[in-house]
XYZ file of C-alpha atoms in Angstrom:
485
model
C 4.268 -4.312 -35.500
C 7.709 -2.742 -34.559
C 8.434 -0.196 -32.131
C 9.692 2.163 -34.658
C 5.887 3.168 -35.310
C 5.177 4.428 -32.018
C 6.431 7.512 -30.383
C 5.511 9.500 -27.095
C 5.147 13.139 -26.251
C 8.500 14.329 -24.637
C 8.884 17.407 -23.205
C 10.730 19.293 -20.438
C 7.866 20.108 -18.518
C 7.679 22.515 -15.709
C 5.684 21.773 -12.481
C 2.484 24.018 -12.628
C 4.018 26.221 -9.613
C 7.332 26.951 -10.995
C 5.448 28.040 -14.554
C 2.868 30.409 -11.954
C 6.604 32.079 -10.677
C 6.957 33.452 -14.199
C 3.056 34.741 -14.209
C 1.774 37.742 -12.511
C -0.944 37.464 -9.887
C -3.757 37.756 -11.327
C -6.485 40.301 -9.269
C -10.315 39.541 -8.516
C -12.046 41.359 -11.463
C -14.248 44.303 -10.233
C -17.474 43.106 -10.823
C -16.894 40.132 -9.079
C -15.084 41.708 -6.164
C -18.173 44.040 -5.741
C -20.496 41.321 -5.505
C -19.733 40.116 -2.950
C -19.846 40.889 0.885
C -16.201 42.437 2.204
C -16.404 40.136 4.824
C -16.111 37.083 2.653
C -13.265 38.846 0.426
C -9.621 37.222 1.983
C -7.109 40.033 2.358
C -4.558 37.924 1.232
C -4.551 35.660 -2.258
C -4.813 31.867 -1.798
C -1.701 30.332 -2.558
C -2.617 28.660 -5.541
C -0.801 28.801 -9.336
C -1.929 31.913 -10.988
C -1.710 31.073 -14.457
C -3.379 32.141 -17.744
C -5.941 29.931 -19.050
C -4.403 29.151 -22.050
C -0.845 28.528 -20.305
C -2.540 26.332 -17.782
C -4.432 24.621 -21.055
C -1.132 23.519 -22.946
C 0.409 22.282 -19.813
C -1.823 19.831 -18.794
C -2.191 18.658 -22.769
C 1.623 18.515 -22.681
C 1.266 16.540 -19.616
C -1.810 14.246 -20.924
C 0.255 13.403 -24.219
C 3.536 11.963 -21.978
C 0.884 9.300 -20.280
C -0.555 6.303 -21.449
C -4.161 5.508 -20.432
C -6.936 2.921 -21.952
C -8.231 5.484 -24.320
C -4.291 5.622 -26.100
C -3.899 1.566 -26.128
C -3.870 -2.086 -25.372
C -3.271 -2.126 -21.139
C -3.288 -5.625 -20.085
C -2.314 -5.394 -16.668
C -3.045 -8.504 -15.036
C -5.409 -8.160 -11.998
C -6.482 -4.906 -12.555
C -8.940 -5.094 -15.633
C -8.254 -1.917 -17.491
C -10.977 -2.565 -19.486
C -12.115 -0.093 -21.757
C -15.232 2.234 -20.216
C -18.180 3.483 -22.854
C -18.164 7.403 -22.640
C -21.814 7.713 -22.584
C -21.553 6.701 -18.831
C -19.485 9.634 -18.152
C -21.670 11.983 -20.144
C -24.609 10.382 -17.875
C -23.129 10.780 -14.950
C -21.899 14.741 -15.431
C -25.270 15.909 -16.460
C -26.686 18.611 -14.197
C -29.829 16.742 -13.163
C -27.260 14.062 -11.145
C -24.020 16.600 -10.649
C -26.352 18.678 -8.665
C -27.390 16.825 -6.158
C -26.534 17.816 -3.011
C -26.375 14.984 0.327
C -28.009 17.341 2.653
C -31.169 17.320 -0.074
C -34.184 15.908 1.705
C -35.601 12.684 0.987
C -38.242 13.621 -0.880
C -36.368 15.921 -2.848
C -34.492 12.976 -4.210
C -36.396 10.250 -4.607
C -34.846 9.453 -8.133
C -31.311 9.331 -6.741
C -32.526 7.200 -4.256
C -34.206 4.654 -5.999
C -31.032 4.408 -8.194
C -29.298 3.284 -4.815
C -31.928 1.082 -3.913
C -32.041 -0.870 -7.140
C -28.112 -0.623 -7.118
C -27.937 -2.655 -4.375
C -30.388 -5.511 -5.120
C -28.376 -5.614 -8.393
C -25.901 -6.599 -6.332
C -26.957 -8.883 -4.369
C -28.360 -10.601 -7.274
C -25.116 -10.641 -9.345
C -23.748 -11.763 -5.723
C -26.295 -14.127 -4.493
C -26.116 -12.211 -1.604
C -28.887 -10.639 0.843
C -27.794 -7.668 1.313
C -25.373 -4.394 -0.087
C -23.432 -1.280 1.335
C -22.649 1.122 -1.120
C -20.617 3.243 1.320
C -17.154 2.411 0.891
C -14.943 4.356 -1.516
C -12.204 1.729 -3.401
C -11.678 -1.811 -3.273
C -9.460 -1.881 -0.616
C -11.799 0.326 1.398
C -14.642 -3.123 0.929
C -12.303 -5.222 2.190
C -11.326 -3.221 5.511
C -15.221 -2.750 5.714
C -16.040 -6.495 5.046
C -13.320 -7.784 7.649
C -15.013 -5.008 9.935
C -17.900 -6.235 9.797
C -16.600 -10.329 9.957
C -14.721 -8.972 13.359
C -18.180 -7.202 14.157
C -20.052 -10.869 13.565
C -17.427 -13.122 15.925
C -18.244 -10.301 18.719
C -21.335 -10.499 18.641
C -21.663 -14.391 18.983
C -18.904 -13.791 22.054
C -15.934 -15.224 20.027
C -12.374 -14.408 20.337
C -11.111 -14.897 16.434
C -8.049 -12.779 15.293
C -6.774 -14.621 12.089
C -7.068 -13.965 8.956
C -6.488 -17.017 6.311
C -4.678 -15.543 3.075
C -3.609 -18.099 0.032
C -0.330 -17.037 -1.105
C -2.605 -16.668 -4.596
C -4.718 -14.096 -3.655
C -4.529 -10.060 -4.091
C -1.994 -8.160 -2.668
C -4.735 -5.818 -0.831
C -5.690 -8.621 1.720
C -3.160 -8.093 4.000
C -2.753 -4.934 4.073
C -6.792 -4.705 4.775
C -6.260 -7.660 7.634
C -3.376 -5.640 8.877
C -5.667 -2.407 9.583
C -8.559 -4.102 10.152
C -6.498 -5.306 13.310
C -5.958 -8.708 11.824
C -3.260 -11.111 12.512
C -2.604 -12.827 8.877
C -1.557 -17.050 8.522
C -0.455 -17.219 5.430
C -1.381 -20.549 3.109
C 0.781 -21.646 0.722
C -1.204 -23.024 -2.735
C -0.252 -26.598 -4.674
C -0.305 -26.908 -8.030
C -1.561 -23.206 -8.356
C -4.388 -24.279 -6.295
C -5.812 -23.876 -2.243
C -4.153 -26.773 -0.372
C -6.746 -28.659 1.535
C -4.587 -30.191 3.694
C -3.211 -26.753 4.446
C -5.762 -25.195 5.113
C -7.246 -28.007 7.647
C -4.284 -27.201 9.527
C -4.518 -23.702 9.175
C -8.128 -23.538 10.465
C -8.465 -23.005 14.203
C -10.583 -21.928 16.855
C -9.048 -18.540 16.514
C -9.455 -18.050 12.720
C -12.023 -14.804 11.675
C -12.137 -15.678 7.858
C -10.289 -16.832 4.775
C -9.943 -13.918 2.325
C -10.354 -15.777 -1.391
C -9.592 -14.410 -4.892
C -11.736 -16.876 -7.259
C -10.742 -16.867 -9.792
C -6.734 -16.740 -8.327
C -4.630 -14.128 -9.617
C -3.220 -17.087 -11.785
C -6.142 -16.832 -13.394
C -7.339 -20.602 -11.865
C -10.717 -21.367 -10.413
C -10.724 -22.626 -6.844
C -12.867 -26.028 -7.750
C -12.703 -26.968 -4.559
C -14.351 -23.749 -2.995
C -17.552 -25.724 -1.808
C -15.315 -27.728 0.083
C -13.219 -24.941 1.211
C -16.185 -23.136 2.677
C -17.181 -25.926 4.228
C -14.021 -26.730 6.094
C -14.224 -22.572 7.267
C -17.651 -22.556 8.660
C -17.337 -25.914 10.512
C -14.588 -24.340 12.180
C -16.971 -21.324 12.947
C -14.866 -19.348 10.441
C -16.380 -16.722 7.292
C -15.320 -17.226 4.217
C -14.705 -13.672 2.094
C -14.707 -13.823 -1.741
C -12.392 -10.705 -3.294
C -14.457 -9.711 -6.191
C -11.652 -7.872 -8.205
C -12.028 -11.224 -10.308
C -15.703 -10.984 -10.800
C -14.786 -10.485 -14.309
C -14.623 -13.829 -15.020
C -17.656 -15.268 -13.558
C -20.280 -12.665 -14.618
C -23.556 -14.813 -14.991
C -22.050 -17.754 -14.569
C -22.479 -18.315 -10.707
C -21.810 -16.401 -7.384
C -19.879 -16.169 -4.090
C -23.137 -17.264 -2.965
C -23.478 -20.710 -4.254
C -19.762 -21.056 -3.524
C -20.688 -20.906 -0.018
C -19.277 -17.509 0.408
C -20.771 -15.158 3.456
C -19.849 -11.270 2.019
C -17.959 -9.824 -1.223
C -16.243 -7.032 -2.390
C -17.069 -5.603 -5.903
C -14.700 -3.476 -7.960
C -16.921 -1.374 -9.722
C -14.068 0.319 -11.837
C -12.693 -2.922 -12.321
C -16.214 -4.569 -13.592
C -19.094 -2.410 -13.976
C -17.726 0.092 -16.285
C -16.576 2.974 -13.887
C -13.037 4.361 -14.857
C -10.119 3.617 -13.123
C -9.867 7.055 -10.898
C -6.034 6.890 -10.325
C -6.493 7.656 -6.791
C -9.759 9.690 -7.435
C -13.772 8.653 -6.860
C -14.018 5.465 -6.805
C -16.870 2.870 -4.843
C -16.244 -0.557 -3.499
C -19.266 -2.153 -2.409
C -19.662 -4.803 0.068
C -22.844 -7.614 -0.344
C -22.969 -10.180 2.678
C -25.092 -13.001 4.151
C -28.965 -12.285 5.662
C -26.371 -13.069 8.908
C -24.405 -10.494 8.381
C -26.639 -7.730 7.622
C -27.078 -6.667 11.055
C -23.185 -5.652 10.636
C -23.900 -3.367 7.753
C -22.905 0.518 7.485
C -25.349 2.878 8.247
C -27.522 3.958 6.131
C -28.339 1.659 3.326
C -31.514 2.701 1.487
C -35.085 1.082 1.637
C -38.097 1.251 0.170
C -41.430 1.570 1.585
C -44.545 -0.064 0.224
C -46.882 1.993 1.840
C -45.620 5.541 1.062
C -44.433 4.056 -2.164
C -40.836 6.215 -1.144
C -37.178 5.127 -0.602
C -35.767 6.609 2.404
C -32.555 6.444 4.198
C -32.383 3.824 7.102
C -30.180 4.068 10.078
C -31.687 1.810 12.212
C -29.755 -1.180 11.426
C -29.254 -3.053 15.264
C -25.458 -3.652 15.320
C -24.121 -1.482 12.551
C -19.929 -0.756 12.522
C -20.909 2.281 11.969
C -20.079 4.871 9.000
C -17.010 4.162 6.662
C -17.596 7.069 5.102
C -19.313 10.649 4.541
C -23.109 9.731 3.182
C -24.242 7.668 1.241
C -21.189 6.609 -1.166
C -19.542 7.874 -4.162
C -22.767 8.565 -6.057
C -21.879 9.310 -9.681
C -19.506 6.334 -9.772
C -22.369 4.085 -8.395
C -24.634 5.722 -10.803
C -22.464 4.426 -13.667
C -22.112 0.885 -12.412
C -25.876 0.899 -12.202
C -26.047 2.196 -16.099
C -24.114 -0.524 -16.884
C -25.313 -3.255 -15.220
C -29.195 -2.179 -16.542
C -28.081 -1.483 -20.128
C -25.908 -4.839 -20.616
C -28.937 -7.003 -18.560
C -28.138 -10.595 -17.319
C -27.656 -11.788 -21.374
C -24.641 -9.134 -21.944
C -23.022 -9.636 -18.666
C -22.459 -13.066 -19.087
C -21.056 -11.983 -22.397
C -18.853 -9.770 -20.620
C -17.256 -12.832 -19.114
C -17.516 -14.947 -22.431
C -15.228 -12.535 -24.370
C -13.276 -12.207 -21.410
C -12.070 -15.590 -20.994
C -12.174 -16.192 -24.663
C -10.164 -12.856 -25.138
C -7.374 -14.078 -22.470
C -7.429 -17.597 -23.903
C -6.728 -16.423 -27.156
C -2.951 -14.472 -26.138
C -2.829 -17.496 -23.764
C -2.429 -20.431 -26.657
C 0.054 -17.750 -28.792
C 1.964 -16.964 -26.001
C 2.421 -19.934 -24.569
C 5.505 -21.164 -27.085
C 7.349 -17.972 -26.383
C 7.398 -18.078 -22.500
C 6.861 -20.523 -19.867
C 3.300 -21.707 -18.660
C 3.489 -22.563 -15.153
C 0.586 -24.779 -14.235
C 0.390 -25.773 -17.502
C -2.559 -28.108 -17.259
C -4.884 -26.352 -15.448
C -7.482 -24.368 -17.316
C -7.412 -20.419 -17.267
C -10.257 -17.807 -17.127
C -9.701 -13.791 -17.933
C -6.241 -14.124 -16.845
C -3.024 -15.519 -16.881
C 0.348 -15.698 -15.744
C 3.856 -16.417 -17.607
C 7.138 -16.608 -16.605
C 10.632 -15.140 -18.210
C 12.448 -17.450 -16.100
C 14.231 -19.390 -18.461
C 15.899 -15.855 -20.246
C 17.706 -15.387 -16.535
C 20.617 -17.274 -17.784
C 21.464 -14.191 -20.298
C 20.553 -11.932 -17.842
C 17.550 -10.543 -19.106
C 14.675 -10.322 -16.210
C 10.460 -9.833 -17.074
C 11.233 -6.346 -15.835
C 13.223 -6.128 -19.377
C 10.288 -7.344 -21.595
C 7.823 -4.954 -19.634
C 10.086 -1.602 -20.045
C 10.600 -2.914 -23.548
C 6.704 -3.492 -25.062
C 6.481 0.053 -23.845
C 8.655 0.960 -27.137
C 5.507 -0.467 -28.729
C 3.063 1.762 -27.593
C 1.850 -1.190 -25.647
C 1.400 -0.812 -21.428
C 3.214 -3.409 -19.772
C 1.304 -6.361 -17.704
C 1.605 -6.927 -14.163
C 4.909 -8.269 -13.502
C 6.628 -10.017 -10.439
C 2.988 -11.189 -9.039
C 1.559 -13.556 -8.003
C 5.024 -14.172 -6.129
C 4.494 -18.259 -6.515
C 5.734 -17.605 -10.142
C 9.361 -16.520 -10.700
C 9.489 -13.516 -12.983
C 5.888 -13.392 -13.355
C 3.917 -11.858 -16.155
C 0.728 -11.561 -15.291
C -1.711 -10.725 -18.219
C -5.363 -9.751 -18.921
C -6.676 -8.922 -22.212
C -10.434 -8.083 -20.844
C -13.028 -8.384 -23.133
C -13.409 -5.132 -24.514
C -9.875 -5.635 -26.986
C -10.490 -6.238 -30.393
C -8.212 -8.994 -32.127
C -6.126 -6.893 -33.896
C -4.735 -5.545 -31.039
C -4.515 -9.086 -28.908
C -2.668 -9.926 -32.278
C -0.502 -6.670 -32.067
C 0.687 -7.584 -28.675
C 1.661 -11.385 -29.528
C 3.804 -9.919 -32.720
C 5.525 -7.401 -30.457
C 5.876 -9.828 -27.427
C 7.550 -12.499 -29.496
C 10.010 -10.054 -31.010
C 11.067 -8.862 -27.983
C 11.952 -12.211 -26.344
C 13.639 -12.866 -29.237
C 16.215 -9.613 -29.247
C 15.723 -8.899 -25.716
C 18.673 -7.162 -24.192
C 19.397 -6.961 -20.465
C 18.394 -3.743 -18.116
C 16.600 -2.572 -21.343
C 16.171 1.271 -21.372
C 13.222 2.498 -23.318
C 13.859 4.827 -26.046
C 10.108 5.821 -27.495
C 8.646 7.217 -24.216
C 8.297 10.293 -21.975
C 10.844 8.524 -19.868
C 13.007 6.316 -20.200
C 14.082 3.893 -17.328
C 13.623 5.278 -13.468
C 16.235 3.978 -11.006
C 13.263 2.030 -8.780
C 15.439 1.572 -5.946
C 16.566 4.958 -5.254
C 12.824 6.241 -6.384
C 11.344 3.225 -3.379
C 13.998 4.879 -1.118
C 13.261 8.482 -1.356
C 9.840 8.725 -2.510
C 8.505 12.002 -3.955
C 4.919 12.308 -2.591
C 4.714 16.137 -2.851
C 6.156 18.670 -5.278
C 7.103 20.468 -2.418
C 9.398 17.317 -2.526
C 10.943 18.471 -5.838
C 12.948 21.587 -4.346
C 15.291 19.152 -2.610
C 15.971 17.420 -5.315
């Protein structure tokens, strides 16, 4: 493969409300404007673009061919398992029967939606060997604020004064920031040998720790072996132990933050169950905990009575935290997790994690030779992590090989995390990449390292090389932001 076969969109593109400055406003058509009551007609028109359809069409195509997305290529970004997502989920989803539900339906008016939810969450619970599920909260980070919620709900209750929050220096980025606003103060534990220090965390452990938050597999793609230990070094210090499920990739069918000794878990259902990654749109984190910890749970979760033979809504759970968000959860993104999980069955996701692991293996043993291997001797499940260290002495950083492969038509992996590995490349292949393209990626890695070039500017994309400092000092969060510019 060489870069000189791939080439992005570029265009000079217009925000959408500069291009509406050189449209005329467009008036409510009569019909329409006689429909309806006068008192519901604004005097005023909503300050909105008012752009042609087919001028509005062309510049969001312009816009969609200057991105990059699963559907276009190969996206092995470590940690975040951009996976590719059948379509038939989406098609699913959208159909009127499910896009038309409305929350304030009545029970018994949705007793199909329901049981969806209901089965949802003993899928979960299952696949968790948990007890029990909340569907409520919205992202992954959004289980983890609700899980340490409820873990600060649990010491309350049994009268305890625990504040701390255990993070390995291996685990996802997220956790502290979720400690933080859960109210959390974070001890940090630093990992040996790309492992959890027992020793350190003995120490670490006090009267005045709330949990340990663990990624298992670590985001250097090692398993914890000594979890079962670990857990039991937490809870006979009177401490939870949480299990981040953004992994759960790897260990689909092949056991559970249950029989590690874990007490709740996070899932990631765009990173596992087949939902797409929303880019800051719907997405659902669920949260499946302990029989002990189901007290804690967000109101409602949905049941299922034998006598009625009907699911209903129950908001009678003793010492609930409460709502962490409007209804009942993200329902159509729940809905395809659910699809997913019931059209794979137990056989296909433990395939899932087969071709995962065998998938990441695979770039693993060819990449190995062409950049360093920290850890060397430690196995590795869906991901990995290398490290450009040794090209430092001709000035050429992993930030250089990542802007590079994206002259390849190849997205860059994670890079600069976990931050126990010095120029880190952290890479997942997931299982849903055919060889060819695992093959592609080696060909195109390897010729890079070789004629890598410091502060490489990419020449084959929509952009080529942002300034990152001055864009982290003066972020543009609006395009109101733009006018200053």
């Amino acid at each position: 493969m060489a870069s000189s076969e791939f080439r992005q969109a570029r265009y000079k593109e217009k925000l959408i409300f500069e291009l509406a400055q050189q449209s005329e406003v467009l008036p409510l058509p009569d019909d329409i404007k006689n429909s309806l009551p006068s008192s519901l007609i604004s005097a005023t028109a909503p300050k909105i673009p008012q752009i042609p359809e087919a001028q509005l069409v062309r510049h969001y195509t312009r816009l969609s061919q200057m991105n990059y997305c699963v559907d276009t290529g190969f996206y092995p970004l470590g940690s975040c398992t951009m996976k590719y997502t059948p379509k038939f989920l989406e098609e699913f989803a959208s159909s009127e029967k499910f896009a038309s539900l409305h929350p304030y339906q009545s029970e018994d008016s949705a007793q199909s939606a329901l049981r969806i939810l209901y089965e949802l969450q003993n899928l979960l619970c299952k696949i968790s060997g948990m007890q029990a599920t909340t569907l409520q909260p919205a992202a992954g980070a959004h289980g983890e604020l609700t899980g340490l919620l409820m873990v600060k709900a649990y010491h309350k209750f049994n009268n305890e004064d625990r504040t701390e929050v255990i993070i390995p220096d291996t685990a996802h980025g997220t956790n502290p920031a979720s400690a933080r606003m859960a109210g959390l103060e974070i001890i940090n534990l630093n990992s040996k040998n790309g492992l959890i220090d027992l020793e350190a965390l003995e120490k670490a452990v006090s009267e005045k720790s709330a949990c340990l938050m663990l990624t298992n597999p670590n985001t250097l793609g090692i398993f914890e072996k000594d979890v079962v230990e670990i857990a039991k070094i937490l809870h006979d210090k009177g401490a939870l132990l949480y299990y981040d499920g953004a992994n759960f990739n790897a260990i689909f069918g092949k056991t559970t933050p249950g029989k590690m000794g874990c007490d709740l878990v996070h899932f990631n259902l765009h990173k596992t169950f087949g939902a797409p990654h929303g880019g800051g749109g719907p997405g659902a984190g669920p949260v499946s905990v302990t029989k002990e910890l189901a007290r804690f749970l967000p109101t409602p979760v949905v049941e299922y009575n034998k006598n009625s033979k009907k699911y209903y809504l129950d908001y009678s759970i003793p010492h609930s935290i409460g709502k962490v968000k409007m209804f009942y959860g993200n329902f159509q993104v729940l809905l395809k997790a659910y699809l997913y999980i019931r059209l794979l069955g137990s056989n296909g996701l433990r395939e899932v994690t087969d071709y995962a692991v065998l998938n990441s293996n695979y770039l693993l043993k060819k990449l190995k030779y062409i950049l360093e291997l920290p850890f060397e001797k430690v196995p590795r499940l869906h991901e990995f992590v290398l490290s450009a260290k040794n090209l430092k002495s001709k000035n050429i950083r992993a930030l250089d090989l990542a802007k590079a492969l994206l002259d390849y038509g190849l997205h860059a992996p994670t890079i600069y995390f976990p931050s126990v590995v010095e120029e880190a490349l952290m890479i997942e292949a997931t299982e849903t990449e055919h060889k060819s393209e695992l093959d592609k990626f080696v060909e195109a890695l390897s010729e890079i390292v070789k004629i890598a070039v410091p502060n490489y500017i990419p020449k084959n994309t929509s952009v080529g090389r942002v300034d990152e400092v001055k864009a982290a000092r003066n972020a543009i969060i609006s395009w109101k932001d733009c006018r200053n510019l």
